[in-house]
């Protein structure tokens, strides 16, 4: 066996455990450290009655970001506009908790437990799900599981475009066309068949298509800039980091800092947040996610269209012409 083959074998032996360790860290560490970090919640009611409850939230330093509202109507509006995940309304009968399981069933349960634990003994806590998760996915499990298939679809599109050697406009049209078809097919399954999302059908299809396009074009763009290594970099960003950092199964504010924020800068996290906004909240608080996905898509498409192909070892070197001898 040649020295080069030995080196490749050693590289593979070392690389596989490294990748497994990185995957375990990326997937297991955030899940094992779930806790609120500046989680937006609301408190509504007369100032004198609401202040003790507000102080109770603020006692957990850095856990909650408390918003004050005059009454229940204002608190409901804030929940529907995705300003807060839930709110506690102080009433003469006791605390009335407003949750939004469509935003995050995990946060809804966390708030229910926190408010119940802080209520005086023998004081009932009335709970209203102001924006409920759909009957087809009451725990949000199916929605959370949708991020990885979208990431894999985008990865596959970007990798295939690279491997078959598509360049320029053909590559861009292929990426856009495949993303559009994935968006239509995924919406047919998630909306029409499973009932996991319940918003406007075409808006949901657009969100899914934009998410796949952002991932696929980013992978193809990185490959156009860095060669085959760009596909590996794309897999690292979109699958190994983007999926577990997305916060779709819980909430970005429940992940360790700064994982939640990083996840929202990557297409899987931005796509998951945008899908929630469109599916359950009439598009509220969608601007940041749309911008993130659009920037990734534009970066990738621009790289595919204008970057010079990266040289590979398979490309034959140009023959060196020796000057002709003159006699």
PDB file of C-alpha atoms in Angstrom:
ATOM      1  CA  UNK A   1       0.000   0.000   0.000  1.00  0.00           C
ATOM      2  CA  UNK A   2       1.372   3.394  -0.974  1.00  0.00           C
ATOM      3  CA  UNK A   3       2.142   6.176   1.472  1.00  0.00           C
ATOM      4  CA  UNK A   4      -0.702   8.295   0.014  1.00  0.00           C
ATOM      5  CA  UNK A   5      -3.193   5.462   0.590  1.00  0.00           C
ATOM      6  CA  UNK A   6      -1.989   5.057   4.171  1.00  0.00           C
ATOM      7  CA  UNK A   7      -2.497   8.747   4.801  1.00  0.00           C
ATOM      8  CA  UNK A   8      -6.033   8.625   3.375  1.00  0.00           C
ATOM      9  CA  UNK A   9      -6.867   5.611   5.544  1.00  0.00           C
ATOM     10  CA  UNK A  10      -5.608   7.363   8.691  1.00  0.00           C
ATOM     11  CA  UNK A  11      -7.557  10.497   7.732  1.00  0.00           C
ATOM     12  CA  UNK A  12     -10.769   8.485   7.425  1.00  0.00           C
ATOM     13  CA  UNK A  13     -10.147   6.696  10.746  1.00  0.00           C
ATOM     14  CA  UNK A  14      -9.731  10.059  12.503  1.00  0.00           C
ATOM     15  CA  UNK A  15     -12.443  11.916  10.602  1.00  0.00           C
ATOM     16  CA  UNK A  16     -15.353   9.553  11.344  1.00  0.00           C
ATOM     17  CA  UNK A  17     -15.081   9.803  15.185  1.00  0.00           C
ATOM     18  CA  UNK A  18     -14.642  13.560  14.854  1.00  0.00           C
ATOM     19  CA  UNK A  19     -17.839  13.872  12.800  1.00  0.00           C
ATOM     20  CA  UNK A  20     -19.757  11.659  15.240  1.00  0.00           C
ATOM     21  CA  UNK A  21     -18.551  13.719  18.186  1.00  0.00           C
ATOM     22  CA  UNK A  22     -19.515  16.943  16.433  1.00  0.00           C
ATOM     23  CA  UNK A  23     -22.974  15.550  15.586  1.00  0.00           C
ATOM     24  CA  UNK A  24     -23.560  14.421  19.176  1.00  0.00           C
ATOM     25  CA  UNK A  25     -22.515  17.836  20.464  1.00  0.00           C
ATOM     26  CA  UNK A  26     -24.701  19.719  17.977  1.00  0.00           C
ATOM     27  CA  UNK A  27     -27.810  17.599  18.534  1.00  0.00           C
ATOM     28  CA  UNK A  28     -27.545  16.488  22.167  1.00  0.00           C
ATOM     29  CA  UNK A  29     -26.036  19.496  23.937  1.00  0.00           C
ATOM     30  CA  UNK A  30     -28.798  22.035  23.081  1.00  0.00           C
ATOM     31  CA  UNK A  31     -31.504  19.458  23.891  1.00  0.00           C
ATOM     32  CA  UNK A  32     -29.908  18.719  27.270  1.00  0.00           C
ATOM     33  CA  UNK A  33     -29.652  22.415  28.210  1.00  0.00           C
ATOM     34  CA  UNK A  34     -33.178  23.624  27.401  1.00  0.00           C
ATOM     35  CA  UNK A  35     -34.148  26.534  29.658  1.00  0.00           C
ATOM     36  CA  UNK A  36     -35.671  29.989  29.099  1.00  0.00           C
ATOM     37  CA  UNK A  37     -33.301  32.765  28.024  1.00  0.00           C
ATOM     38  CA  UNK A  38     -34.973  36.180  27.683  1.00  0.00           C
ATOM     39  CA  UNK A  39     -38.229  34.408  26.840  1.00  0.00           C
ATOM     40  CA  UNK A  40     -40.834  37.092  25.993  1.00  0.00           C
ATOM     41  CA  UNK A  41     -43.882  36.839  28.278  1.00  0.00           C
ATOM     42  CA  UNK A  42     -46.600  39.310  29.200  1.00  0.00           C
ATOM     43  CA  UNK A  43     -48.273  40.464  32.392  1.00  0.00           C
ATOM     44  CA  UNK A  44     -51.616  42.267  32.180  1.00  0.00           C
ATOM     45  CA  UNK A  45     -53.864  43.953  34.709  1.00  0.00           C
ATOM     46  CA  UNK A  46     -53.815  46.819  37.195  1.00  0.00           C
ATOM     47  CA  UNK A  47     -50.286  47.874  38.072  1.00  0.00           C
ATOM     48  CA  UNK A  48     -50.678  47.283  41.805  1.00  0.00           C
ATOM     49  CA  UNK A  49     -51.890  43.716  41.285  1.00  0.00           C
ATOM     50  CA  UNK A  50     -49.593  42.828  38.377  1.00  0.00           C
ATOM     51  CA  UNK A  51     -46.354  44.107  39.917  1.00  0.00           C
ATOM     52  CA  UNK A  52     -45.771  41.124  42.278  1.00  0.00           C
ATOM     53  CA  UNK A  53     -46.257  38.722  39.372  1.00  0.00           C
ATOM     54  CA  UNK A  54     -43.879  40.753  37.213  1.00  0.00           C
ATOM     55  CA  UNK A  55     -41.282  40.650  39.974  1.00  0.00           C
ATOM     56  CA  UNK A  56     -41.687  36.885  40.239  1.00  0.00           C
ATOM     57  CA  UNK A  57     -40.727  36.495  36.562  1.00  0.00           C
ATOM     58  CA  UNK A  58     -37.813  38.907  36.934  1.00  0.00           C
ATOM     59  CA  UNK A  59     -36.424  37.012  39.925  1.00  0.00           C
ATOM     60  CA  UNK A  60     -35.104  34.404  37.504  1.00  0.00           C
ATOM     61  CA  UNK A  61     -32.368  36.632  36.166  1.00  0.00           C
ATOM     62  CA  UNK A  62     -32.137  36.463  32.378  1.00  0.00           C
ATOM     63  CA  UNK A  63     -34.864  33.834  32.002  1.00  0.00           C
ATOM     64  CA  UNK A  64     -37.812  36.041  31.023  1.00  0.00           C
ATOM     65  CA  UNK A  65     -38.324  39.294  29.169  1.00  0.00           C
ATOM     66  CA  UNK A  66     -41.467  40.759  30.726  1.00  0.00           C
ATOM     67  CA  UNK A  67     -43.865  42.955  28.738  1.00  0.00           C
ATOM     68  CA  UNK A  68     -46.579  44.954  30.533  1.00  0.00           C
ATOM     69  CA  UNK A  69     -50.086  45.247  29.092  1.00  0.00           C
ATOM     70  CA  UNK A  70     -53.093  47.163  30.301  1.00  0.00           C
ATOM     71  CA  UNK A  71     -55.657  44.405  29.851  1.00  0.00           C
ATOM     72  CA  UNK A  72     -56.400  40.975  28.446  1.00  0.00           C
ATOM     73  CA  UNK A  73     -57.249  42.282  24.980  1.00  0.00           C
ATOM     74  CA  UNK A  74     -53.827  43.906  24.604  1.00  0.00           C
ATOM     75  CA  UNK A  75     -52.137  40.730  25.833  1.00  0.00           C
ATOM     76  CA  UNK A  76     -54.041  38.594  23.311  1.00  0.00           C
ATOM     77  CA  UNK A  77     -53.045  40.940  20.496  1.00  0.00           C
ATOM     78  CA  UNK A  78     -49.390  40.682  21.505  1.00  0.00           C
ATOM     79  CA  UNK A  79     -49.598  36.882  21.471  1.00  0.00           C
ATOM     80  CA  UNK A  80     -51.261  36.850  18.038  1.00  0.00           C
ATOM     81  CA  UNK A  81     -48.561  39.195  16.690  1.00  0.00           C
ATOM     82  CA  UNK A  82     -45.815  36.968  18.142  1.00  0.00           C
ATOM     83  CA  UNK A  83     -44.520  39.678  20.477  1.00  0.00           C
ATOM     84  CA  UNK A  84     -44.810  37.300  23.460  1.00  0.00           C
ATOM     85  CA  UNK A  85     -45.285  33.552  23.837  1.00  0.00           C
ATOM     86  CA  UNK A  86     -47.932  33.942  26.523  1.00  0.00           C
ATOM     87  CA  UNK A  87     -49.289  36.299  29.157  1.00  0.00           C
ATOM     88  CA  UNK A  88     -50.693  36.214  32.662  1.00  0.00           C
ATOM     89  CA  UNK A  89     -53.791  38.336  33.245  1.00  0.00           C
ATOM     90  CA  UNK A  90     -54.428  39.306  36.870  1.00  0.00           C
ATOM     91  CA  UNK A  91     -58.143  39.027  37.730  1.00  0.00           C
ATOM     92  CA  UNK A  92     -60.131  39.125  40.982  1.00  0.00           C
ATOM     93  CA  UNK A  93     -60.722  35.387  40.602  1.00  0.00           C
ATOM     94  CA  UNK A  94     -57.017  34.633  40.268  1.00  0.00           C
ATOM     95  CA  UNK A  95     -54.420  34.514  37.495  1.00  0.00           C
ATOM     96  CA  UNK A  96     -55.624  33.798  33.963  1.00  0.00           C
ATOM     97  CA  UNK A  97     -52.856  32.381  31.789  1.00  0.00           C
ATOM     98  CA  UNK A  98     -52.960  32.916  28.028  1.00  0.00           C
ATOM     99  CA  UNK A  99     -50.715  30.560  26.058  1.00  0.00           C
ATOM    100  CA  UNK A 100     -49.994  29.890  22.376  1.00  0.00           C
ATOM    101  CA  UNK A 101     -49.261  26.220  21.801  1.00  0.00           C
ATOM    102  CA  UNK A 102     -49.022  26.979  18.059  1.00  0.00           C
ATOM    103  CA  UNK A 103     -45.916  29.072  18.811  1.00  0.00           C
ATOM    104  CA  UNK A 104     -44.378  26.374  21.014  1.00  0.00           C
ATOM    105  CA  UNK A 105     -46.117  23.616  22.981  1.00  0.00           C
ATOM    106  CA  UNK A 106     -42.988  23.348  25.129  1.00  0.00           C
ATOM    107  CA  UNK A 107     -43.171  27.013  26.147  1.00  0.00           C
ATOM    108  CA  UNK A 108     -46.922  26.745  26.770  1.00  0.00           C
ATOM    109  CA  UNK A 109     -46.300  23.864  29.194  1.00  0.00           C
ATOM    110  CA  UNK A 110     -43.392  25.707  30.837  1.00  0.00           C
ATOM    111  CA  UNK A 111     -45.542  28.797  31.471  1.00  0.00           C
ATOM    112  CA  UNK A 112     -48.388  26.668  32.807  1.00  0.00           C
ATOM    113  CA  UNK A 113     -46.074  25.034  35.338  1.00  0.00           C
ATOM    114  CA  UNK A 114     -44.387  28.318  36.323  1.00  0.00           C
ATOM    115  CA  UNK A 115     -47.650  30.217  36.892  1.00  0.00           C
ATOM    116  CA  UNK A 116     -49.282  27.332  38.748  1.00  0.00           C
ATOM    117  CA  UNK A 117     -46.263  27.023  41.052  1.00  0.00           C
ATOM    118  CA  UNK A 118     -46.269  30.761  41.825  1.00  0.00           C
ATOM    119  CA  UNK A 119     -50.017  31.045  42.484  1.00  0.00           C
ATOM    120  CA  UNK A 120     -51.172  31.227  46.116  1.00  0.00           C
ATOM    121  CA  UNK A 121     -52.383  27.987  47.671  1.00  0.00           C
ATOM    122  CA  UNK A 122     -55.931  26.968  46.750  1.00  0.00           C
ATOM    123  CA  UNK A 123     -55.988  29.584  43.969  1.00  0.00           C
ATOM    124  CA  UNK A 124     -57.035  28.042  40.652  1.00  0.00           C
ATOM    125  CA  UNK A 125     -55.175  29.092  37.508  1.00  0.00           C
ATOM    126  CA  UNK A 126     -57.409  29.381  34.465  1.00  0.00           C
ATOM    127  CA  UNK A 127     -55.574  28.562  31.227  1.00  0.00           C
ATOM    128  CA  UNK A 128     -56.670  29.596  27.730  1.00  0.00           C
ATOM    129  CA  UNK A 129     -54.833  28.546  24.597  1.00  0.00           C
ATOM    130  CA  UNK A 130     -55.151  31.803  22.635  1.00  0.00           C
ATOM    131  CA  UNK A 131     -53.505  30.395  19.473  1.00  0.00           C
ATOM    132  CA  UNK A 132     -53.835  26.629  19.640  1.00  0.00           C
ATOM    133  CA  UNK A 133     -51.763  24.124  17.716  1.00  0.00           C
ATOM    134  CA  UNK A 134     -53.752  22.283  15.029  1.00  0.00           C
ATOM    135  CA  UNK A 135     -55.596  19.064  15.993  1.00  0.00           C
ATOM    136  CA  UNK A 136     -53.426  17.179  13.513  1.00  0.00           C
ATOM    137  CA  UNK A 137     -50.263  18.094  15.448  1.00  0.00           C
ATOM    138  CA  UNK A 138     -51.190  19.166  18.997  1.00  0.00           C
ATOM    139  CA  UNK A 139     -47.660  18.694  20.372  1.00  0.00           C
ATOM    140  CA  UNK A 140     -45.860  20.264  17.409  1.00  0.00           C
ATOM    141  CA  UNK A 141     -43.918  17.053  16.793  1.00  0.00           C
ATOM    142  CA  UNK A 142     -44.637  16.825  13.071  1.00  0.00           C
ATOM    143  CA  UNK A 143     -43.764  20.469  12.466  1.00  0.00           C
ATOM    144  CA  UNK A 144     -40.498  20.042  14.340  1.00  0.00           C
ATOM    145  CA  UNK A 145     -39.675  16.923  12.343  1.00  0.00           C
ATOM    146  CA  UNK A 146     -40.152  18.794   9.051  1.00  0.00           C
ATOM    147  CA  UNK A 147     -36.915  20.785   9.316  1.00  0.00           C
ATOM    148  CA  UNK A 148     -34.535  17.894   8.640  1.00  0.00           C
ATOM    149  CA  UNK A 149     -36.284  16.713   5.414  1.00  0.00           C
ATOM    150  CA  UNK A 150     -36.226  20.285   4.099  1.00  0.00           C
ATOM    151  CA  UNK A 151     -32.524  20.575   4.905  1.00  0.00           C
ATOM    152  CA  UNK A 152     -31.824  17.247   3.206  1.00  0.00           C
ATOM    153  CA  UNK A 153     -33.864  18.259   0.149  1.00  0.00           C
ATOM    154  CA  UNK A 154     -31.893  21.477  -0.187  1.00  0.00           C
ATOM    155  CA  UNK A 155     -28.615  19.643   0.371  1.00  0.00           C
ATOM    156  CA  UNK A 156     -29.516  17.099  -2.305  1.00  0.00           C
ATOM    157  CA  UNK A 157     -30.436  19.807  -4.831  1.00  0.00           C
ATOM    158  CA  UNK A 158     -27.212  21.738  -4.271  1.00  0.00           C
ATOM    159  CA  UNK A 159     -25.031  18.619  -4.314  1.00  0.00           C
ATOM    160  CA  UNK A 160     -26.620  17.154  -7.459  1.00  0.00           C
ATOM    161  CA  UNK A 161     -26.310  20.445  -9.348  1.00  0.00           C
ATOM    162  CA  UNK A 162     -22.634  20.453  -8.411  1.00  0.00           C
ATOM    163  CA  UNK A 163     -21.953  16.791  -9.216  1.00  0.00           C
ATOM    164  CA  UNK A 164     -23.527  16.855 -12.686  1.00  0.00           C
ATOM    165  CA  UNK A 165     -21.571  19.977 -13.517  1.00  0.00           C
ATOM    166  CA  UNK A 166     -24.388  22.474 -14.086  1.00  0.00           C
ATOM    167  CA  UNK A 167     -23.169  26.063 -14.216  1.00  0.00           C
ATOM    168  CA  UNK A 168     -24.573  29.545 -14.583  1.00  0.00           C
ATOM    169  CA  UNK A 169     -28.204  30.065 -15.555  1.00  0.00           C
ATOM    170  CA  UNK A 170     -28.916  26.351 -15.950  1.00  0.00           C
ATOM    171  CA  UNK A 171     -27.836  25.679 -12.383  1.00  0.00           C
ATOM    172  CA  UNK A 172     -29.907  28.604 -11.071  1.00  0.00           C
ATOM    173  CA  UNK A 173     -33.036  27.518 -12.971  1.00  0.00           C
ATOM    174  CA  UNK A 174     -32.582  23.937 -11.741  1.00  0.00           C
ATOM    175  CA  UNK A 175     -32.283  25.056  -8.115  1.00  0.00           C
ATOM    176  CA  UNK A 176     -35.346  27.322  -8.365  1.00  0.00           C
ATOM    177  CA  UNK A 177     -37.436  24.713 -10.165  1.00  0.00           C
ATOM    178  CA  UNK A 178     -36.596  21.887  -7.755  1.00  0.00           C
ATOM    179  CA  UNK A 179     -37.295  24.135  -4.737  1.00  0.00           C
ATOM    180  CA  UNK A 180     -40.687  25.128  -6.163  1.00  0.00           C
ATOM    181  CA  UNK A 181     -41.680  21.495  -6.706  1.00  0.00           C
ATOM    182  CA  UNK A 182     -40.525  20.518  -3.211  1.00  0.00           C
ATOM    183  CA  UNK A 183     -42.597  23.379  -1.775  1.00  0.00           C
ATOM    184  CA  UNK A 184     -45.727  22.189  -3.573  1.00  0.00           C
ATOM    185  CA  UNK A 185     -45.210  18.533  -2.671  1.00  0.00           C
ATOM    186  CA  UNK A 186     -44.383  19.249   0.986  1.00  0.00           C
ATOM    187  CA  UNK A 187     -47.420  21.508   1.389  1.00  0.00           C
ATOM    188  CA  UNK A 188     -49.666  18.865  -0.143  1.00  0.00           C
ATOM    189  CA  UNK A 189     -48.438  16.412   2.500  1.00  0.00           C
ATOM    190  CA  UNK A 190     -48.235  18.726   5.528  1.00  0.00           C
ATOM    191  CA  UNK A 191     -51.359  20.819   4.869  1.00  0.00           C
ATOM    192  CA  UNK A 192     -53.749  18.836   2.693  1.00  0.00           C
ATOM    193  CA  UNK A 193     -53.033  15.344   4.034  1.00  0.00           C
ATOM    194  CA  UNK A 194     -51.684  15.552   7.597  1.00  0.00           C
ATOM    195  CA  UNK A 195     -53.185  18.883   8.690  1.00  0.00           C
ATOM    196  CA  UNK A 196     -49.920  19.860  10.395  1.00  0.00           C
ATOM    197  CA  UNK A 197     -50.136  23.452   9.119  1.00  0.00           C
ATOM    198  CA  UNK A 198     -53.395  25.338   8.657  1.00  0.00           C
ATOM    199  CA  UNK A 199     -52.606  28.722   7.099  1.00  0.00           C
ATOM    200  CA  UNK A 200     -52.863  29.904   3.520  1.00  0.00           C
ATOM    201  CA  UNK A 201     -51.891  26.973   1.261  1.00  0.00           C
ATOM    202  CA  UNK A 202     -49.928  28.963  -1.295  1.00  0.00           C
ATOM    203  CA  UNK A 203     -48.147  31.040   1.324  1.00  0.00           C
ATOM    204  CA  UNK A 204     -47.001  27.858   3.069  1.00  0.00           C
ATOM    205  CA  UNK A 205     -45.812  26.430  -0.256  1.00  0.00           C
ATOM    206  CA  UNK A 206     -43.849  29.632  -0.845  1.00  0.00           C
ATOM    207  CA  UNK A 207     -42.212  29.396   2.585  1.00  0.00           C
ATOM    208  CA  UNK A 208     -41.180  25.785   2.063  1.00  0.00           C
ATOM    209  CA  UNK A 209     -39.884  26.522  -1.439  1.00  0.00           C
ATOM    210  CA  UNK A 210     -37.894  29.537  -0.241  1.00  0.00           C
ATOM    211  CA  UNK A 211     -36.372  27.479   2.584  1.00  0.00           C
ATOM    212  CA  UNK A 212     -35.259  24.711   0.219  1.00  0.00           C
ATOM    213  CA  UNK A 213     -33.979  27.276  -2.292  1.00  0.00           C
ATOM    214  CA  UNK A 214     -31.943  29.055   0.393  1.00  0.00           C
ATOM    215  CA  UNK A 215     -30.329  25.777   1.468  1.00  0.00           C
ATOM    216  CA  UNK A 216     -29.815  24.361  -2.029  1.00  0.00           C
ATOM    217  CA  UNK A 217     -28.432  27.521  -3.580  1.00  0.00           C
ATOM    218  CA  UNK A 218     -26.141  28.097  -0.594  1.00  0.00           C
ATOM    219  CA  UNK A 219     -24.678  24.603  -0.956  1.00  0.00           C
ATOM    220  CA  UNK A 220     -24.258  24.976  -4.729  1.00  0.00           C
ATOM    221  CA  UNK A 221     -22.796  28.459  -4.252  1.00  0.00           C
ATOM    222  CA  UNK A 222     -20.256  27.243  -1.700  1.00  0.00           C
ATOM    223  CA  UNK A 223     -19.289  24.447  -4.099  1.00  0.00           C
ATOM    224  CA  UNK A 224     -18.903  26.983  -6.918  1.00  0.00           C
ATOM    225  CA  UNK A 225     -16.561  29.019  -4.721  1.00  0.00           C
ATOM    226  CA  UNK A 226     -14.577  26.262  -2.989  1.00  0.00           C
ATOM    227  CA  UNK A 227     -15.052  23.144  -5.116  1.00  0.00           C
ATOM    228  CA  UNK A 228     -16.252  19.828  -3.624  1.00  0.00           C
ATOM    229  CA  UNK A 229     -15.200  21.010  -0.167  1.00  0.00           C
ATOM    230  CA  UNK A 230     -18.023  23.548  -0.395  1.00  0.00           C
ATOM    231  CA  UNK A 231     -20.588  20.729  -0.338  1.00  0.00           C
ATOM    232  CA  UNK A 232     -19.106  19.495   2.950  1.00  0.00           C
ATOM    233  CA  UNK A 233     -19.191  23.028   4.355  1.00  0.00           C
ATOM    234  CA  UNK A 234     -22.828  23.316   3.284  1.00  0.00           C
ATOM    235  CA  UNK A 235     -23.668  20.035   5.032  1.00  0.00           C
ATOM    236  CA  UNK A 236     -22.004  21.313   8.198  1.00  0.00           C
ATOM    237  CA  UNK A 237     -23.961  24.577   8.178  1.00  0.00           C
ATOM    238  CA  UNK A 238     -27.367  23.339   7.023  1.00  0.00           C
ATOM    239  CA  UNK A 239     -27.680  19.868   8.540  1.00  0.00           C
ATOM    240  CA  UNK A 240     -25.172  19.427  11.345  1.00  0.00           C
ATOM    241  CA  UNK A 241     -25.713  22.917  12.820  1.00  0.00           C
ATOM    242  CA  UNK A 242     -28.823  24.315  11.146  1.00  0.00           C
ATOM    243  CA  UNK A 243     -31.146  21.486  12.133  1.00  0.00           C
ATOM    244  CA  UNK A 244     -30.419  21.177  15.895  1.00  0.00           C
ATOM    245  CA  UNK A 245     -29.912  24.940  16.277  1.00  0.00           C
ATOM    246  CA  UNK A 246     -33.259  25.751  14.603  1.00  0.00           C
ATOM    247  CA  UNK A 247     -35.294  25.623  17.827  1.00  0.00           C
ATOM    248  CA  UNK A 248     -38.344  24.372  15.925  1.00  0.00           C
ATOM    249  CA  UNK A 249     -39.003  21.517  18.358  1.00  0.00           C
ATOM    250  CA  UNK A 250     -38.973  23.896  21.350  1.00  0.00           C
ATOM    251  CA  UNK A 251     -38.214  27.605  20.799  1.00  0.00           C
ATOM    252  CA  UNK A 252     -35.044  29.548  19.967  1.00  0.00           C
ATOM    253  CA  UNK A 253     -35.239  31.255  23.383  1.00  0.00           C
ATOM    254  CA  UNK A 254     -35.057  27.863  25.127  1.00  0.00           C
ATOM    255  CA  UNK A 255     -31.726  26.886  23.561  1.00  0.00           C
ATOM    256  CA  UNK A 256     -28.383  27.742  25.195  1.00  0.00           C
ATOM    257  CA  UNK A 257     -27.017  31.142  24.224  1.00  0.00           C
ATOM    258  CA  UNK A 258     -25.974  31.964  21.547  1.00  0.00           C
ATOM    259  CA  UNK A 259     -27.236  28.788  19.849  1.00  0.00           C
ATOM    260  CA  UNK A 260     -30.801  30.066  19.475  1.00  0.00           C
ATOM    261  CA  UNK A 261     -29.688  33.269  17.752  1.00  0.00           C
ATOM    262  CA  UNK A 262     -27.247  31.437  15.468  1.00  0.00           C
ATOM    263  CA  UNK A 263     -29.983  29.030  14.459  1.00  0.00           C
ATOM    264  CA  UNK A 264     -32.213  31.875  13.303  1.00  0.00           C
ATOM    265  CA  UNK A 265     -29.418  33.152  11.026  1.00  0.00           C
ATOM    266  CA  UNK A 266     -29.333  29.804   9.221  1.00  0.00           C
ATOM    267  CA  UNK A 267     -32.011  28.723   6.708  1.00  0.00           C
ATOM    268  CA  UNK A 268     -33.446  25.756   8.687  1.00  0.00           C
ATOM    269  CA  UNK A 269     -34.168  27.922  11.742  1.00  0.00           C
ATOM    270  CA  UNK A 270     -35.416  30.879   9.730  1.00  0.00           C
ATOM    271  CA  UNK A 271     -37.584  28.576   7.617  1.00  0.00           C
ATOM    272  CA  UNK A 272     -39.125  26.915  10.670  1.00  0.00           C
ATOM    273  CA  UNK A 273     -39.945  30.263  12.299  1.00  0.00           C
ATOM    274  CA  UNK A 274     -41.381  31.629   9.058  1.00  0.00           C
ATOM    275  CA  UNK A 275     -43.558  28.543   8.593  1.00  0.00           C
ATOM    276  CA  UNK A 276     -45.024  28.988  12.098  1.00  0.00           C
ATOM    277  CA  UNK A 277     -45.765  32.652  11.387  1.00  0.00           C
ATOM    278  CA  UNK A 278     -47.500  31.911   8.093  1.00  0.00           C
ATOM    279  CA  UNK A 279     -49.287  28.748   9.229  1.00  0.00           C
ATOM    280  CA  UNK A 280     -50.718  29.977  12.542  1.00  0.00           C
ATOM    281  CA  UNK A 281     -50.212  33.742  12.949  1.00  0.00           C
ATOM    282  CA  UNK A 282     -51.237  35.243   9.581  1.00  0.00           C
ATOM    283  CA  UNK A 283     -47.615  36.109   8.796  1.00  0.00           C
ATOM    284  CA  UNK A 284     -46.912  38.121  11.955  1.00  0.00           C
ATOM    285  CA  UNK A 285     -43.219  38.670  12.797  1.00  0.00           C
ATOM    286  CA  UNK A 286     -42.178  37.133   9.475  1.00  0.00           C
ATOM    287  CA  UNK A 287     -39.901  39.930   8.230  1.00  0.00           C
ATOM    288  CA  UNK A 288     -36.628  38.805   9.806  1.00  0.00           C
ATOM    289  CA  UNK A 289     -36.967  35.222   8.622  1.00  0.00           C
ATOM    290  CA  UNK A 290     -37.878  36.294   5.074  1.00  0.00           C
ATOM    291  CA  UNK A 291     -34.806  38.518   4.970  1.00  0.00           C
ATOM    292  CA  UNK A 292     -32.513  35.747   6.233  1.00  0.00           C
ATOM    293  CA  UNK A 293     -33.758  33.201   3.702  1.00  0.00           C
ATOM    294  CA  UNK A 294     -33.646  35.713   0.854  1.00  0.00           C
ATOM    295  CA  UNK A 295     -30.047  36.688   1.624  1.00  0.00           C
ATOM    296  CA  UNK A 296     -28.906  33.053   1.663  1.00  0.00           C
ATOM    297  CA  UNK A 297     -30.743  32.359  -1.611  1.00  0.00           C
ATOM    298  CA  UNK A 298     -29.304  35.464  -3.291  1.00  0.00           C
ATOM    299  CA  UNK A 299     -25.785  34.661  -2.092  1.00  0.00           C
ATOM    300  CA  UNK A 300     -25.997  31.124  -3.445  1.00  0.00           C
ATOM    301  CA  UNK A 301     -27.537  32.052  -6.776  1.00  0.00           C
ATOM    302  CA  UNK A 302     -25.036  34.869  -7.289  1.00  0.00           C
ATOM    303  CA  UNK A 303     -22.143  32.504  -6.609  1.00  0.00           C
ATOM    304  CA  UNK A 304     -23.564  29.919  -8.998  1.00  0.00           C
ATOM    305  CA  UNK A 305     -24.079  32.521 -11.717  1.00  0.00           C
ATOM    306  CA  UNK A 306     -20.860  34.502 -11.459  1.00  0.00           C
ATOM    307  CA  UNK A 307     -18.184  32.511  -9.592  1.00  0.00           C
ATOM    308  CA  UNK A 308     -15.446  30.935 -11.674  1.00  0.00           C
ATOM    309  CA  UNK A 309     -15.442  27.131 -11.340  1.00  0.00           C
ATOM    310  CA  UNK A 310     -13.028  25.997  -8.664  1.00  0.00           C
ATOM    311  CA  UNK A 311     -10.196  23.851 -10.059  1.00  0.00           C
ATOM    312  CA  UNK A 312     -10.253  20.156  -9.244  1.00  0.00           C
ATOM    313  CA  UNK A 313      -7.561  17.521  -9.366  1.00  0.00           C
ATOM    314  CA  UNK A 314      -9.486  15.754 -12.135  1.00  0.00           C
ATOM    315  CA  UNK A 315      -9.012  18.640 -14.538  1.00  0.00           C
ATOM    316  CA  UNK A 316      -6.098  18.006 -16.922  1.00  0.00           C
ATOM    317  CA  UNK A 317      -3.312  20.494 -16.745  1.00  0.00           C
ATOM    318  CA  UNK A 318      -2.625  22.580 -19.809  1.00  0.00           C
ATOM    319  CA  UNK A 319       0.343  21.263 -21.768  1.00  0.00           C
ATOM    320  CA  UNK A 320       3.407  23.430 -21.582  1.00  0.00           C
ATOM    321  CA  UNK A 321       4.546  24.400 -25.025  1.00  0.00           C
ATOM    322  CA  UNK A 322       8.286  24.606 -25.450  1.00  0.00           C
ATOM    323  CA  UNK A 323       9.583  27.328 -27.712  1.00  0.00           C
ATOM    324  CA  UNK A 324      10.478  26.118 -31.158  1.00  0.00           C
ATOM    325  CA  UNK A 325      14.158  25.764 -31.869  1.00  0.00           C
ATOM    326  CA  UNK A 326      15.556  27.897 -34.587  1.00  0.00           C
ATOM    327  CA  UNK A 327      18.495  26.700 -36.520  1.00  0.00           C
TER     328      UNK A 327
END
